[in-house]
Amino acid sequence: MISKTLISEPTFEDRTEKTVDQQWADFSPIVTGEDYLQSIRNRGTLLYLFGEAIDEPADHPIIKPSINALKKTYDLAIEDPDLATAYSPYISAPVNRFLHIPKSSEDLVQKHKMQRRLGQLTGTCFQRCTGLDALSVLHSVTFDVDKKYNTQYHKRYIEFLKKAQKNNVLISAGMTDPKGDRSKRPHQQVDKDMYMRVVERNDQGVYVTGVKAHMTGGWNQHWICVMPTMNMLPEDKEYAIIGMIPVQAEGITFIYGRQSCDMRAMGGGNIDQGNVHFGGQEVLVFFDRVFIPHEHVFLDGEYEFAQELVTKFTAYHRASYVCKTGLGDVITGAAASIADYNGVEKVSHIKDKLVEMVHLNETIYSSGIASAHEAKELESGAYMNDIMLSNVCKHNVTRFPYELSRIAQDIAGGIMVTMPSEADYRSEEVGKIVDRFLRGRDDIPTEDRMRILRLIENMTLGRNAVGYLTESMHGAGSPQAQRIQIFRGMNVEEKKQFARDLAGIKSKK
Ligand code: SF4
Ligand code: FE
C-alpha cells in the first residue's frame, strides 16, 4: 500500500493554488450514499495509517466503517426525508438536514431526533454533526463581525453555504490545536505552529500552517472548516483565522488515529468486530502552508470573536451529543438481548437494571431536547440551543454512558471478554466445542449469542468505545469545560434571594 512519500523538505514553487471556482469544480452534486462513496475516491490525498501512506483510503478495511457511517447520513435523507431533510431558503430547495441552518426551535429538535436515529442505526459516531455545528455558528459569528467592522464575511459565508447545500457536501470541523505548553498563549509557544496561524498572505488569499488534532471524520469528508480552539488576545491575531479548505488541498497530511481493536477489521470474518459495518474516524491533520482563497476566509485577525465562536459552537455541539442516546438505545437493547439469550430477562434485578439504563439514557435526551426547545433567535436570524441546558446535556454524556456500559457488562457476564474467536467457532477441530458450550438458551443459536456479546464488547471496550465512552468524555470539551459554563450561567445570587425571601430574611446578604 506504500505509494507516496512525505516530502521532508517541502518546496512550494510547484504548487498551483486553486481559485474558489476551481475548488468547487472538483465536486458534483451528491444525492445517494453511493454518490458519496464515489466522491471520496481518487482524491490524491496523503493519508498515513500504521506508518504507511495508503493508496486509496476509501478501500481500506479499517477506514471503511467510518465511511459507511457517513454514508448513512445520505441514505437516511432518502429513506426518511421528514426527519433528515429540511427546506433551505438559501437555495429554495430541500437540503440534507446536516446542511440546514436552524431557523427555529423546531429545526433544532428535529436535528436532535435525527442524531438519535442515526446513533440507533450505526451504533457509532457518524461524524457529520461538527460540520453542521460549524456552519450554524458561523452564520451568527460572521454576521456579528461584519456589523462591528463592516467586513464581508457573512456574504462570503452565505455563498459558501449555498454551494455546500447544492452539492450536498460533508464538512468537518478542525478546531482543536495541539496547544503545546498549556500555560502559554498561542503567540508565546516555542513552536509557533502549535496553534494554527496565518503564515503568508497575498492578493488571492492566505496560507495557514498548523495541526488540528483528533478531527472527527477528518479524511472521509469534503471540506475542513478550520477555526480557533479558544479565546484569543491581540498578540494572537495571526491565530484568529477561520476558513474552509478542501480535503484534497495541497499541503495536507492526514495521520489516521488508531482505535481499540481496529486490527479486527483485518482478520476476516464478521463476528469478532461486534459492529462490522460502522465505526468512527479520528485523524491528526497537518496543514503545511495550505492556501485558503479570500472568498473562503470567514475570520482573519478579529481575535476578540474567537471567544464568541467557541462559546456558540459548544452551545450547538454539546447538545449534538444527544447522538449518544441512539447508542444508549443500542447498548440497552444489547443488554436486554443477552439477558434474554441467557434465559434471565424476567429476573427482577435484570429488569431493574434495564430500567436504570433507560432512565440514564432518557435523562441525557431530555437535557438535549430541552436545550433545543429553549433555543433563542440570534441577531443573524439563526437559532441557538440554550447554553445551560446544552452544557448539562454534554455533562450528562461524560458520565452516563459509562454507567450504561457498566450495567451492560454486568448483565453480559465475563464471557464477553473470555470468549474464543470466530475462527475457533468455525474451526473443524474445536468449533463443535465452542458451539455446544457457549450456548445459552437451547432455542437461540450460539452464533447469535456470540454476536451480541461482541457488540457489547465493541461498544464498551472495542472500537466503538472510542465513540461511546472516550469521545463522550472529551468530545466537544472535557467535563471541566462544561462545569465552567454551568458555573458562568448558574446565577447563584438569584437563587440565594429566592431562599432568603422564603426564609423571611430582609437583608440582601
Ligand atoms: Fe455527531 Fe455525536 Fe459524532 Fe459528535 S460524537 S460528530 S455529535 S455523532
Ligand atoms: Fe465528536
Short mmCIF file of C-alpha atoms and ligand atoms in Angstrom, two decimals:
data_model
loop_
_atom_site.label_atom_id
_atom_site.label_comp_id
_atom_site.label_asym_id
_atom_site.label_seq_id
_atom_site.Cartn_x
_atom_site.Cartn_y
_atom_site.Cartn_z
CA MET A 1 0.00 0.00 0.00
CA ILE A 2 3.00 2.32 0.07
CA SER A 3 2.98 4.60 -2.93
CA LYS A 4 3.66 8.07 -1.64
CA THR A 5 6.33 9.64 0.47
CA LEU A 6 6.06 12.60 2.77
CA ILE A 7 8.35 15.33 1.47
CA SER A 8 10.56 16.20 4.41
CA GLU A 9 11.80 19.49 2.95
CA PRO A 10 8.74 20.85 1.17
CA THR A 11 9.14 23.16 -1.77
CA PHE A 12 6.18 25.31 -2.61
CA GLU A 13 7.17 26.66 -6.03
CA ASP A 14 5.48 23.83 -7.88
CA ARG A 15 2.17 24.34 -6.13
CA THR A 16 -0.66 25.83 -8.13
CA GLU A 17 -3.26 27.32 -5.85
CA LYS A 18 -6.85 26.80 -6.92
CA THR A 19 -9.34 29.60 -7.11
CA VAL A 20 -12.74 29.16 -5.45
CA ASP A 21 -14.31 28.16 -8.76
CA GLN A 22 -11.58 25.64 -9.41
CA GLN A 23 -12.00 24.20 -5.92
CA TRP A 24 -15.75 23.75 -6.41
CA ALA A 25 -15.22 22.30 -9.89
CA ASP A 26 -13.89 19.18 -8.13
CA PHE A 27 -17.42 18.50 -6.81
CA SER A 28 -20.67 17.42 -8.38
CA PRO A 29 -23.98 17.23 -6.53
CA ILE A 30 -24.30 14.21 -4.26
CA VAL A 31 -27.72 12.60 -3.85
CA THR A 32 -27.27 8.99 -2.74
CA GLY A 33 -24.91 7.23 -0.40
CA GLU A 34 -23.35 5.61 -3.47
CA ASP A 35 -22.68 9.07 -4.94
CA TYR A 36 -20.90 9.91 -1.73
CA LEU A 37 -18.72 6.80 -1.92
CA GLN A 38 -17.63 7.80 -5.42
CA SER A 39 -16.99 11.39 -4.36
CA ILE A 40 -14.23 10.47 -1.92
CA ARG A 41 -12.27 8.20 -4.26
CA ASN A 42 -9.19 9.11 -6.29
CA ARG A 43 -8.58 12.36 -4.48
CA GLY A 44 -4.81 12.08 -4.32
CA THR A 45 -4.70 12.84 -0.62
CA LEU A 46 -1.79 11.89 1.60
CA LEU A 47 -3.04 9.69 4.45
CA TYR A 48 -0.84 7.62 6.75
CA LEU A 49 -2.01 4.58 8.67
CA PHE A 50 0.41 2.43 10.66
CA GLY A 51 3.31 4.37 9.18
CA GLU A 52 2.34 3.78 5.58
CA ALA A 53 0.82 6.10 3.00
CA ILE A 54 -2.40 4.49 1.81
CA ASP A 55 -3.09 4.34 -1.93
CA GLU A 56 -6.86 4.55 -1.73
CA PRO A 57 -8.09 5.15 1.83
CA ALA A 58 -11.72 4.65 0.72
CA ASP A 59 -10.98 0.94 0.22
CA HIS A 60 -9.09 0.31 3.45
CA PRO A 61 -10.90 -2.15 5.76
CA ILE A 62 -10.03 -0.12 8.88
CA ILE A 63 -11.32 3.12 7.31
CA LYS A 64 -14.37 1.67 5.56
CA PRO A 65 -16.68 1.51 8.63
CA SER A 66 -16.28 5.27 9.20
CA ILE A 67 -17.24 5.87 5.57
CA ASN A 68 -20.29 3.63 5.96
CA ALA A 69 -21.42 5.70 8.95
CA LEU A 70 -21.28 8.91 6.91
CA LYS A 71 -22.98 7.17 4.00
CA LYS A 72 -25.90 6.51 6.33
CA THR A 73 -26.47 10.27 6.66
CA TYR A 74 -27.17 10.37 2.91
CA ASP A 75 -29.28 7.20 2.92
CA LEU A 76 -31.44 8.43 5.79
CA ALA A 77 -32.27 11.63 3.91
CA ILE A 78 -33.79 9.47 1.17
CA GLU A 79 -35.44 6.93 3.47
CA ASP A 80 -36.90 9.47 5.92
CA PRO A 81 -36.93 12.95 4.36
CA ASP A 82 -39.20 14.38 7.06
CA LEU A 83 -36.54 13.63 9.61
CA ALA A 84 -33.32 14.11 7.67
CA THR A 85 -34.01 16.91 5.20
CA ALA A 86 -35.26 20.49 5.57
CA TYR A 87 -36.23 23.31 3.26
CA SER A 88 -33.43 25.78 2.65
CA PRO A 89 -34.43 29.37 1.92
CA TYR A 90 -30.93 29.95 0.53
CA ILE A 91 -31.33 27.69 -2.48
CA SER A 92 -35.13 27.37 -2.35
CA ALA A 93 -34.95 23.58 -2.18
CA PRO A 94 -34.84 20.76 0.34
CA VAL A 95 -31.36 20.01 1.67
CA ASN A 96 -29.85 17.38 3.89
CA ARG A 97 -30.57 18.44 7.46
CA PHE A 98 -26.83 18.33 8.17
CA LEU A 99 -26.54 21.40 5.91
CA HIS A 100 -29.58 23.24 7.23
CA ILE A 101 -29.12 26.38 9.31
CA PRO A 102 -31.58 26.19 12.22
CA LYS A 103 -34.15 28.96 11.92
CA SER A 104 -36.48 27.77 14.70
CA SER A 105 -36.51 25.66 17.86
CA GLU A 106 -38.30 23.00 15.87
CA ASP A 107 -35.35 22.79 13.46
CA LEU A 108 -33.05 22.01 16.38
CA VAL A 109 -35.50 19.48 17.86
CA GLN A 110 -35.65 17.68 14.51
CA LYS A 111 -31.88 17.77 14.27
CA HIS A 112 -31.53 16.03 17.64
CA LYS A 113 -34.16 13.43 16.74
CA MET A 114 -32.21 12.72 13.56
CA GLN A 115 -29.00 12.38 15.58
CA ARG A 116 -30.59 9.88 17.93
CA ARG A 117 -31.92 7.91 14.96
CA LEU A 118 -28.50 7.78 13.30
CA GLY A 119 -26.98 6.61 16.58
CA GLN A 120 -29.51 3.77 16.65
CA LEU A 121 -28.74 2.85 13.03
CA THR A 122 -24.93 2.95 13.27
CA GLY A 123 -24.01 2.36 16.93
CA THR A 124 -21.15 4.79 16.47
CA CYS A 125 -20.14 8.39 15.79
CA PHE A 126 -21.48 9.23 12.34
CA GLN A 127 -19.17 12.26 12.16
CA ARG A 128 -21.35 14.76 10.35
CA CYS A 129 -22.50 17.00 13.21
CA THR A 130 -19.33 19.03 13.67
CA GLY A 131 -19.76 20.43 10.17
CA LEU A 132 -23.37 21.39 10.78
CA ASP A 133 -22.48 22.97 14.09
CA ALA A 134 -19.62 24.90 12.45
CA LEU A 135 -21.96 26.16 9.73
CA SER A 136 -24.60 27.06 12.31
CA VAL A 137 -22.25 29.10 14.48
CA LEU A 138 -20.61 30.83 11.52
CA HIS A 139 -23.99 32.19 10.48
CA SER A 140 -24.07 34.46 13.51
CA VAL A 141 -20.34 34.99 14.07
CA THR A 142 -19.73 36.27 10.53
CA PHE A 143 -22.83 38.46 10.88
CA ASP A 144 -21.56 39.93 14.15
CA VAL A 145 -18.03 40.59 12.84
CA ASP A 146 -19.43 42.36 9.77
CA LYS A 147 -21.63 44.50 11.98
CA LYS A 148 -18.64 45.67 14.00
CA TYR A 149 -16.04 46.05 11.24
CA ASN A 150 -18.10 46.40 8.07
CA THR A 151 -16.35 43.33 6.66
CA GLN A 152 -17.78 40.91 4.06
CA TYR A 153 -17.56 37.62 5.91
CA HIS A 154 -21.29 36.88 6.12
CA LYS A 155 -21.78 37.34 2.38
CA ARG A 156 -18.83 35.05 1.68
CA TYR A 157 -20.23 32.53 4.15
CA ILE A 158 -23.68 32.55 2.51
CA GLU A 159 -22.08 31.98 -0.89
CA PHE A 160 -20.18 29.01 0.51
CA LEU A 161 -23.31 27.70 2.24
CA LYS A 162 -25.31 27.78 -0.99
CA LYS A 163 -22.66 25.79 -2.86
CA ALA A 164 -22.35 23.35 0.04
CA GLN A 165 -26.13 22.82 0.07
CA LYS A 166 -26.39 22.43 -3.71
CA ASN A 167 -23.54 19.91 -3.82
CA ASN A 168 -24.64 18.18 -0.59
CA VAL A 169 -21.05 18.00 0.66
CA LEU A 170 -19.62 16.99 4.01
CA ILE A 171 -17.79 19.49 6.18
CA SER A 172 -15.72 18.56 9.20
CA ALA A 173 -14.64 20.95 11.93
CA GLY A 174 -10.92 21.40 12.55
CA MET A 175 -10.96 23.10 15.89
CA THR A 176 -8.59 21.51 18.37
CA ASP A 177 -4.99 22.70 18.14
CA PRO A 178 -2.29 20.62 19.87
CA LYS A 179 -1.86 23.52 22.39
CA GLY A 180 1.71 22.63 23.46
CA ASP A 181 2.52 24.23 26.81
CA ARG A 182 -0.94 24.93 28.26
CA SER A 183 0.40 27.72 30.46
CA LYS A 184 1.31 29.76 27.38
CA ARG A 185 -0.81 31.72 24.89
CA PRO A 186 -0.56 30.79 21.19
CA HIS A 187 1.96 33.56 20.43
CA GLN A 188 4.10 32.54 23.43
CA GLN A 189 4.64 28.95 22.33
CA VAL A 190 8.22 27.98 21.43
CA ASP A 191 6.85 26.14 18.40
CA LYS A 192 4.87 28.89 16.65
CA ASP A 193 2.75 26.34 14.79
CA MET A 194 1.37 24.76 17.97
CA TYR A 195 -1.81 26.67 17.11
CA MET A 196 -2.90 27.14 13.50
CA ARG A 197 -1.86 30.52 12.15
CA VAL A 198 -1.59 32.59 9.01
CA VAL A 199 1.98 32.35 7.74
CA GLU A 200 1.65 34.28 4.50
CA ARG A 201 -0.88 36.32 2.54
CA ASN A 202 -1.26 37.65 -0.98
CA ASP A 203 -3.98 39.18 -3.17
CA GLN A 204 -5.72 35.85 -3.65
CA GLY A 205 -5.84 34.59 -0.09
CA VAL A 206 -3.96 33.39 2.97
CA TYR A 207 -1.70 30.46 3.77
CA VAL A 208 -2.11 28.62 7.06
CA THR A 209 0.18 26.26 8.93
CA GLY A 210 -0.64 24.16 11.95
CA VAL A 211 -2.21 20.95 13.13
CA LYS A 212 -5.76 20.04 14.00
CA ALA A 213 -5.90 17.13 16.41
CA HIS A 214 -8.46 14.36 16.86
CA MET A 215 -10.52 15.60 13.98
CA THR A 216 -13.73 13.60 13.81
CA GLY A 217 -14.21 12.32 10.28
CA GLY A 218 -11.31 14.40 9.01
CA TRP A 219 -10.41 12.50 5.85
CA ASN A 220 -13.70 10.99 4.71
CA GLN A 221 -15.43 14.35 4.22
CA HIS A 222 -15.07 17.01 1.53
CA TRP A 223 -14.19 20.24 3.35
CA ILE A 224 -12.46 21.10 6.58
CA CYS A 225 -13.54 24.21 8.45
CA VAL A 226 -10.52 25.37 10.44
CA MET A 227 -11.37 27.52 13.46
CA PRO A 228 -9.65 28.80 16.60
CA THR A 229 -9.85 26.49 19.57
CA MET A 230 -10.09 29.13 22.31
CA ASN A 231 -10.27 32.84 23.06
CA MET A 232 -7.51 34.99 21.59
CA LEU A 233 -5.66 38.13 22.69
CA PRO A 234 -4.44 40.97 20.44
CA GLU A 235 -0.99 39.31 20.33
CA ASP A 236 -2.66 36.16 18.98
CA LYS A 237 -4.12 37.94 15.96
CA GLU A 238 -2.41 35.78 13.36
CA TYR A 239 -4.03 32.75 15.04
CA ALA A 240 -7.57 34.17 14.72
CA ILE A 241 -8.36 32.53 11.39
CA ILE A 242 -11.46 30.72 10.14
CA GLY A 243 -11.55 29.22 6.67
CA MET A 244 -12.82 26.39 4.50
CA ILE A 245 -10.24 24.04 2.99
CA PRO A 246 -10.95 21.15 0.60
CA VAL A 247 -9.69 17.80 1.89
CA GLN A 248 -7.62 17.37 -1.27
CA ALA A 249 -5.89 20.75 -0.93
CA GLU A 250 -2.16 20.70 -1.39
CA GLY A 251 -0.06 20.67 1.75
CA ILE A 252 -2.28 18.50 3.95
CA THR A 253 -1.04 15.30 5.60
CA PHE A 254 -3.55 13.08 7.40
CA ILE A 255 -2.32 10.67 10.07
CA TYR A 256 -5.04 8.19 11.00
CA GLY A 257 -5.81 7.68 14.67
CA ARG A 258 -5.75 4.02 15.63
CA GLN A 259 -8.56 2.73 17.76
CA SER A 260 -9.02 -0.09 20.19
CA CYS A 261 -9.30 -3.47 18.43
CA ASP A 262 -9.09 -1.84 14.98
CA MET A 263 -6.99 -4.75 13.66
CA ARG A 264 -10.01 -7.00 13.96
CA ALA A 265 -11.13 -5.43 10.68
CA MET A 266 -8.09 -7.03 9.03
CA GLY A 267 -8.74 -10.55 10.27
CA GLY A 268 -11.67 -11.67 8.13
CA GLY A 269 -14.98 -12.91 9.50
CA ASN A 270 -17.72 -10.66 10.76
CA ILE A 271 -18.42 -11.67 14.36
CA ASP A 272 -15.36 -10.56 16.30
CA GLN A 273 -15.65 -6.90 15.27
CA GLY A 274 -19.01 -6.68 17.03
CA ASN A 275 -20.21 -3.97 14.65
CA VAL A 276 -18.75 -4.92 11.32
CA HIS A 277 -20.30 -2.14 9.27
CA PHE A 278 -19.90 1.05 11.30
CA GLY A 279 -17.16 2.89 13.13
CA GLY A 280 -15.84 6.37 13.75
CA GLN A 281 -12.82 8.18 12.39
CA GLU A 282 -10.37 10.45 14.20
CA VAL A 283 -7.42 11.97 12.40
CA LEU A 284 -4.40 14.12 13.16
CA VAL A 285 -4.15 16.62 10.32
CA PHE A 286 -1.02 18.60 9.47
CA PHE A 287 -1.52 21.71 7.34
CA ASP A 288 1.75 22.81 5.78
CA ARG A 289 1.28 26.27 4.28
CA VAL A 290 -2.19 25.46 2.95
CA PHE A 291 -3.90 28.05 0.77
CA ILE A 292 -7.34 29.50 1.53
CA PRO A 293 -8.77 31.89 -1.07
CA HIS A 294 -10.20 35.08 0.43
CA GLU A 295 -13.73 34.01 -0.52
CA HIS A 296 -13.40 31.08 1.88
CA VAL A 297 -11.96 33.09 4.77
CA PHE A 298 -14.62 33.88 7.40
CA LEU A 299 -12.44 35.48 10.09
CA ASP A 300 -8.97 36.92 9.73
CA GLY A 301 -7.47 38.69 12.70
CA GLU A 302 -10.63 39.81 14.54
CA TYR A 303 -9.30 37.98 17.56
CA GLU A 304 -12.00 39.04 20.03
CA PHE A 305 -14.59 36.96 18.12
CA ALA A 306 -12.77 33.71 18.88
CA GLN A 307 -14.43 33.64 22.30
CA GLU A 308 -17.91 34.09 20.79
CA LEU A 309 -17.14 31.39 18.25
CA VAL A 310 -16.09 28.86 20.87
CA THR A 311 -18.99 29.55 23.24
CA LYS A 312 -21.58 29.36 20.50
CA PHE A 313 -20.01 26.34 18.85
CA THR A 314 -20.14 24.45 22.12
CA ALA A 315 -23.77 25.53 22.67
CA TYR A 316 -24.66 23.75 19.44
CA HIS A 317 -22.23 20.88 19.67
CA ARG A 318 -22.77 19.92 23.30
CA ALA A 319 -26.46 19.41 22.54
CA SER A 320 -25.50 17.40 19.44
CA TYR A 321 -24.22 14.81 21.87
CA VAL A 322 -27.79 13.52 22.14
CA CYS A 323 -26.37 11.34 19.38
CA LYS A 324 -25.15 9.13 22.23
CA THR A 325 -28.74 8.36 23.25
CA GLY A 326 -29.05 6.46 19.97
CA LEU A 327 -26.04 4.42 21.06
CA GLY A 328 -27.63 4.14 24.51
CA ASP A 329 -30.67 2.57 22.87
CA VAL A 330 -28.37 0.05 21.17
CA ILE A 331 -26.43 -0.88 24.32
CA THR A 332 -29.67 -1.21 26.30
CA GLY A 333 -31.07 -3.43 23.56
CA ALA A 334 -27.88 -5.49 23.57
CA ALA A 335 -28.04 -5.94 27.36
CA ALA A 336 -31.69 -6.97 27.16
CA SER A 337 -30.90 -9.38 24.32
CA ILE A 338 -28.07 -11.15 26.13
CA ALA A 339 -30.26 -11.44 29.23
CA ASP A 340 -32.92 -12.97 27.00
CA TYR A 341 -30.43 -15.36 25.36
CA ASN A 342 -29.23 -16.39 28.81
CA GLY A 343 -32.81 -17.02 29.95
CA VAL A 344 -32.84 -14.36 32.66
CA GLU A 345 -34.74 -11.47 31.06
CA LYS A 346 -37.62 -11.77 33.52
CA VAL A 347 -35.43 -11.87 36.64
CA SER A 348 -36.33 -8.83 38.72
CA HIS A 349 -32.83 -7.36 39.14
CA ILE A 350 -32.24 -7.61 35.38
CA LYS A 351 -35.47 -5.72 34.72
CA ASP A 352 -34.44 -3.12 37.26
CA LYS A 353 -31.01 -2.71 35.61
CA LEU A 354 -32.64 -2.20 32.24
CA VAL A 355 -34.91 0.43 33.80
CA GLU A 356 -31.82 2.16 35.17
CA MET A 357 -30.19 2.15 31.72
CA VAL A 358 -33.28 3.68 30.13
CA HIS A 359 -33.57 6.26 32.89
CA LEU A 360 -29.97 7.40 32.39
CA ASN A 361 -30.29 7.47 28.62
CA GLU A 362 -33.53 9.45 28.65
CA THR A 363 -32.02 11.89 31.14
CA ILE A 364 -29.37 12.73 28.54
CA TYR A 365 -32.05 13.06 25.90
CA SER A 366 -34.26 15.30 28.00
CA SER A 367 -31.50 17.85 28.60
CA GLY A 368 -30.52 17.88 24.92
CA ILE A 369 -34.04 18.17 23.58
CA ALA A 370 -34.91 20.80 26.20
CA SER A 371 -31.94 22.89 25.07
CA ALA A 372 -33.46 22.87 21.58
CA HIS A 373 -36.94 23.78 22.80
CA GLU A 374 -35.42 26.64 24.78
CA ALA A 375 -33.36 27.85 21.80
CA LYS A 376 -33.26 31.58 21.12
CA GLU A 377 -33.04 33.53 17.91
CA LEU A 378 -29.75 35.33 17.36
CA GLU A 379 -29.42 38.66 15.58
CA SER A 380 -28.37 36.93 12.37
CA GLY A 381 -31.66 35.01 12.31
CA ALA A 382 -30.16 31.64 13.26
CA TYR A 383 -31.43 29.82 16.35
CA MET A 384 -29.04 28.53 19.00
CA ASN A 385 -29.53 25.94 21.75
CA ASP A 386 -29.90 27.16 25.33
CA ILE A 387 -26.33 27.29 26.66
CA MET A 388 -27.03 25.97 30.17
CA LEU A 389 -29.12 23.01 29.03
CA SER A 390 -26.73 22.16 26.22
CA ASN A 391 -23.84 22.05 28.68
CA VAL A 392 -25.88 19.94 31.09
CA CYS A 393 -26.63 17.56 28.21
CA LYS A 394 -22.95 17.13 27.36
CA HIS A 395 -22.02 16.84 31.03
CA ASN A 396 -24.52 14.01 31.40
CA VAL A 397 -22.88 12.42 28.38
CA THR A 398 -19.47 12.49 30.08
CA ARG A 399 -20.91 10.24 32.81
CA PHE A 400 -23.99 8.22 31.97
CA PRO A 401 -22.66 6.16 29.03
CA TYR A 402 -20.01 4.82 31.42
CA GLU A 403 -22.72 3.69 33.83
CA LEU A 404 -24.80 2.26 30.99
CA SER A 405 -21.71 0.36 29.85
CA ARG A 406 -21.01 -0.90 33.37
CA ILE A 407 -24.54 -2.27 33.65
CA ALA A 408 -24.36 -3.82 30.17
CA GLN A 409 -21.11 -5.57 31.13
CA ASP A 410 -22.66 -6.67 34.43
CA ILE A 411 -25.57 -8.28 32.59
CA ALA A 412 -23.34 -9.74 29.82
CA GLY A 413 -21.02 -11.60 32.19
CA GLY A 414 -17.32 -12.36 31.87
CA ILE A 415 -17.79 -14.50 28.77
CA MET A 416 -17.90 -11.22 26.84
CA VAL A 417 -14.12 -10.96 27.21
CA THR A 418 -13.06 -14.60 27.54
CA MET A 419 -14.99 -15.96 24.56
CA PRO A 420 -12.99 -17.73 21.81
CA SER A 421 -12.72 -16.12 18.39
CA GLU A 422 -14.91 -16.55 15.35
CA ALA A 423 -12.12 -18.64 13.81
CA ASP A 424 -12.41 -21.11 16.71
CA TYR A 425 -16.18 -21.14 16.37
CA ARG A 426 -15.81 -22.03 12.69
CA SER A 427 -12.91 -24.45 13.23
CA GLU A 428 -13.40 -28.05 12.19
CA GLU A 429 -11.42 -29.19 15.22
CA VAL A 430 -12.89 -27.16 18.09
CA GLY A 431 -15.93 -25.47 16.56
CA LYS A 432 -18.29 -28.08 17.94
CA ILE A 433 -17.00 -27.47 21.49
CA VAL A 434 -17.45 -23.71 21.15
CA ASP A 435 -20.89 -24.10 19.65
CA ARG A 436 -22.03 -26.51 22.35
CA PHE A 437 -20.70 -24.79 25.44
CA LEU A 438 -21.19 -21.16 24.53
CA ARG A 439 -24.88 -21.77 24.12
CA GLY A 440 -27.33 -20.12 26.47
CA ARG A 441 -30.98 -20.88 25.85
CA ASP A 442 -31.46 -24.02 23.74
CA ASP A 443 -33.55 -22.26 21.11
CA ILE A 444 -31.01 -19.48 20.49
CA PRO A 445 -28.09 -20.22 18.13
CA THR A 446 -24.68 -19.88 19.77
CA GLU A 447 -23.65 -17.56 16.96
CA ASP A 448 -26.38 -15.05 17.89
CA ARG A 449 -25.25 -15.08 21.50
CA MET A 450 -21.63 -14.50 20.41
CA ARG A 451 -22.68 -11.64 18.15
CA ILE A 452 -24.50 -9.78 20.91
CA LEU A 453 -21.62 -10.30 23.33
CA ARG A 454 -19.18 -8.95 20.74
CA LEU A 455 -21.40 -5.93 20.15
CA ILE A 456 -21.32 -5.10 23.87
CA GLU A 457 -17.55 -5.58 23.82
CA ASN A 458 -17.32 -3.34 20.74
CA MET A 459 -19.20 -0.51 22.42
CA THR A 460 -17.66 -0.73 25.88
CA LEU A 461 -14.09 -1.91 25.21
CA GLY A 462 -13.56 -2.10 21.48
CA ARG A 463 -13.62 0.16 18.52
CA ASN A 464 -16.88 1.94 19.22
CA ALA A 465 -15.97 2.54 22.85
CA VAL A 466 -13.98 5.35 21.27
CA GLY A 467 -17.26 6.97 20.30
CA TYR A 468 -19.47 5.77 23.12
CA LEU A 469 -17.09 6.36 26.02
CA THR A 470 -13.93 8.40 25.43
CA GLU A 471 -15.50 10.71 22.87
CA SER A 472 -18.40 11.12 25.28
CA MET A 473 -15.89 12.22 27.87
CA HIS A 474 -13.72 14.56 25.80
CA GLY A 475 -15.56 15.42 22.58
CA ALA A 476 -16.93 18.99 22.45
CA GLY A 477 -14.87 19.76 25.53
CA SER A 478 -13.87 17.68 28.53
CA PRO A 479 -16.12 17.63 31.64
CA GLN A 480 -14.47 20.61 33.32
CA ALA A 481 -15.24 22.79 30.29
CA GLN A 482 -18.95 22.19 30.84
CA ARG A 483 -18.63 22.88 34.56
CA ILE A 484 -17.08 26.26 33.73
CA GLN A 485 -20.07 27.10 31.52
CA ILE A 486 -22.52 25.85 34.14
CA PHE A 487 -20.75 28.00 36.73
CA ARG A 488 -20.97 31.06 34.45
CA GLY A 489 -24.69 30.61 33.92
CA MET A 490 -25.83 29.33 37.30
CA ASN A 491 -26.82 32.71 38.74
CA VAL A 492 -26.43 31.68 42.34
CA GLU A 493 -27.24 35.19 43.64
CA GLU A 494 -30.77 34.92 42.28
CA LYS A 495 -31.13 31.51 43.89
CA LYS A 496 -29.92 32.87 47.24
CA GLN A 497 -32.55 35.61 47.03
CA PHE A 498 -35.30 33.02 46.48
CA ALA A 499 -34.15 31.28 49.65
CA ARG A 500 -33.87 34.49 51.70
CA ASP A 501 -37.36 35.59 50.63
CA LEU A 502 -38.92 32.32 51.77
CA ALA A 503 -36.94 32.29 55.00
CA GLY A 504 -38.15 35.80 55.82
CA ILE A 505 -34.67 37.38 55.66
CA LYS A 506 -34.90 41.09 54.86
CA SER A 507 -31.15 41.61 54.47
CA LYS A 508 -29.80 41.46 50.94
CA LYS A 509 -26.83 39.44 52.20
FE1 SF4 B 1 -22.09 13.76 15.78
FE2 SF4 B 1 -22.04 12.61 18.10
FE3 SF4 B 1 -20.11 12.08 16.37
FE4 SF4 B 1 -20.15 14.44 17.53
S1 SF4 B 1 -19.87 12.46 18.58
S2 SF4 B 1 -19.93 14.06 15.32
S3 SF4 B 1 -22.32 14.81 17.80
S4 SF4 B 1 -22.26 11.57 16.13
FE FE B 2 -17.10 14.35 18.44
#
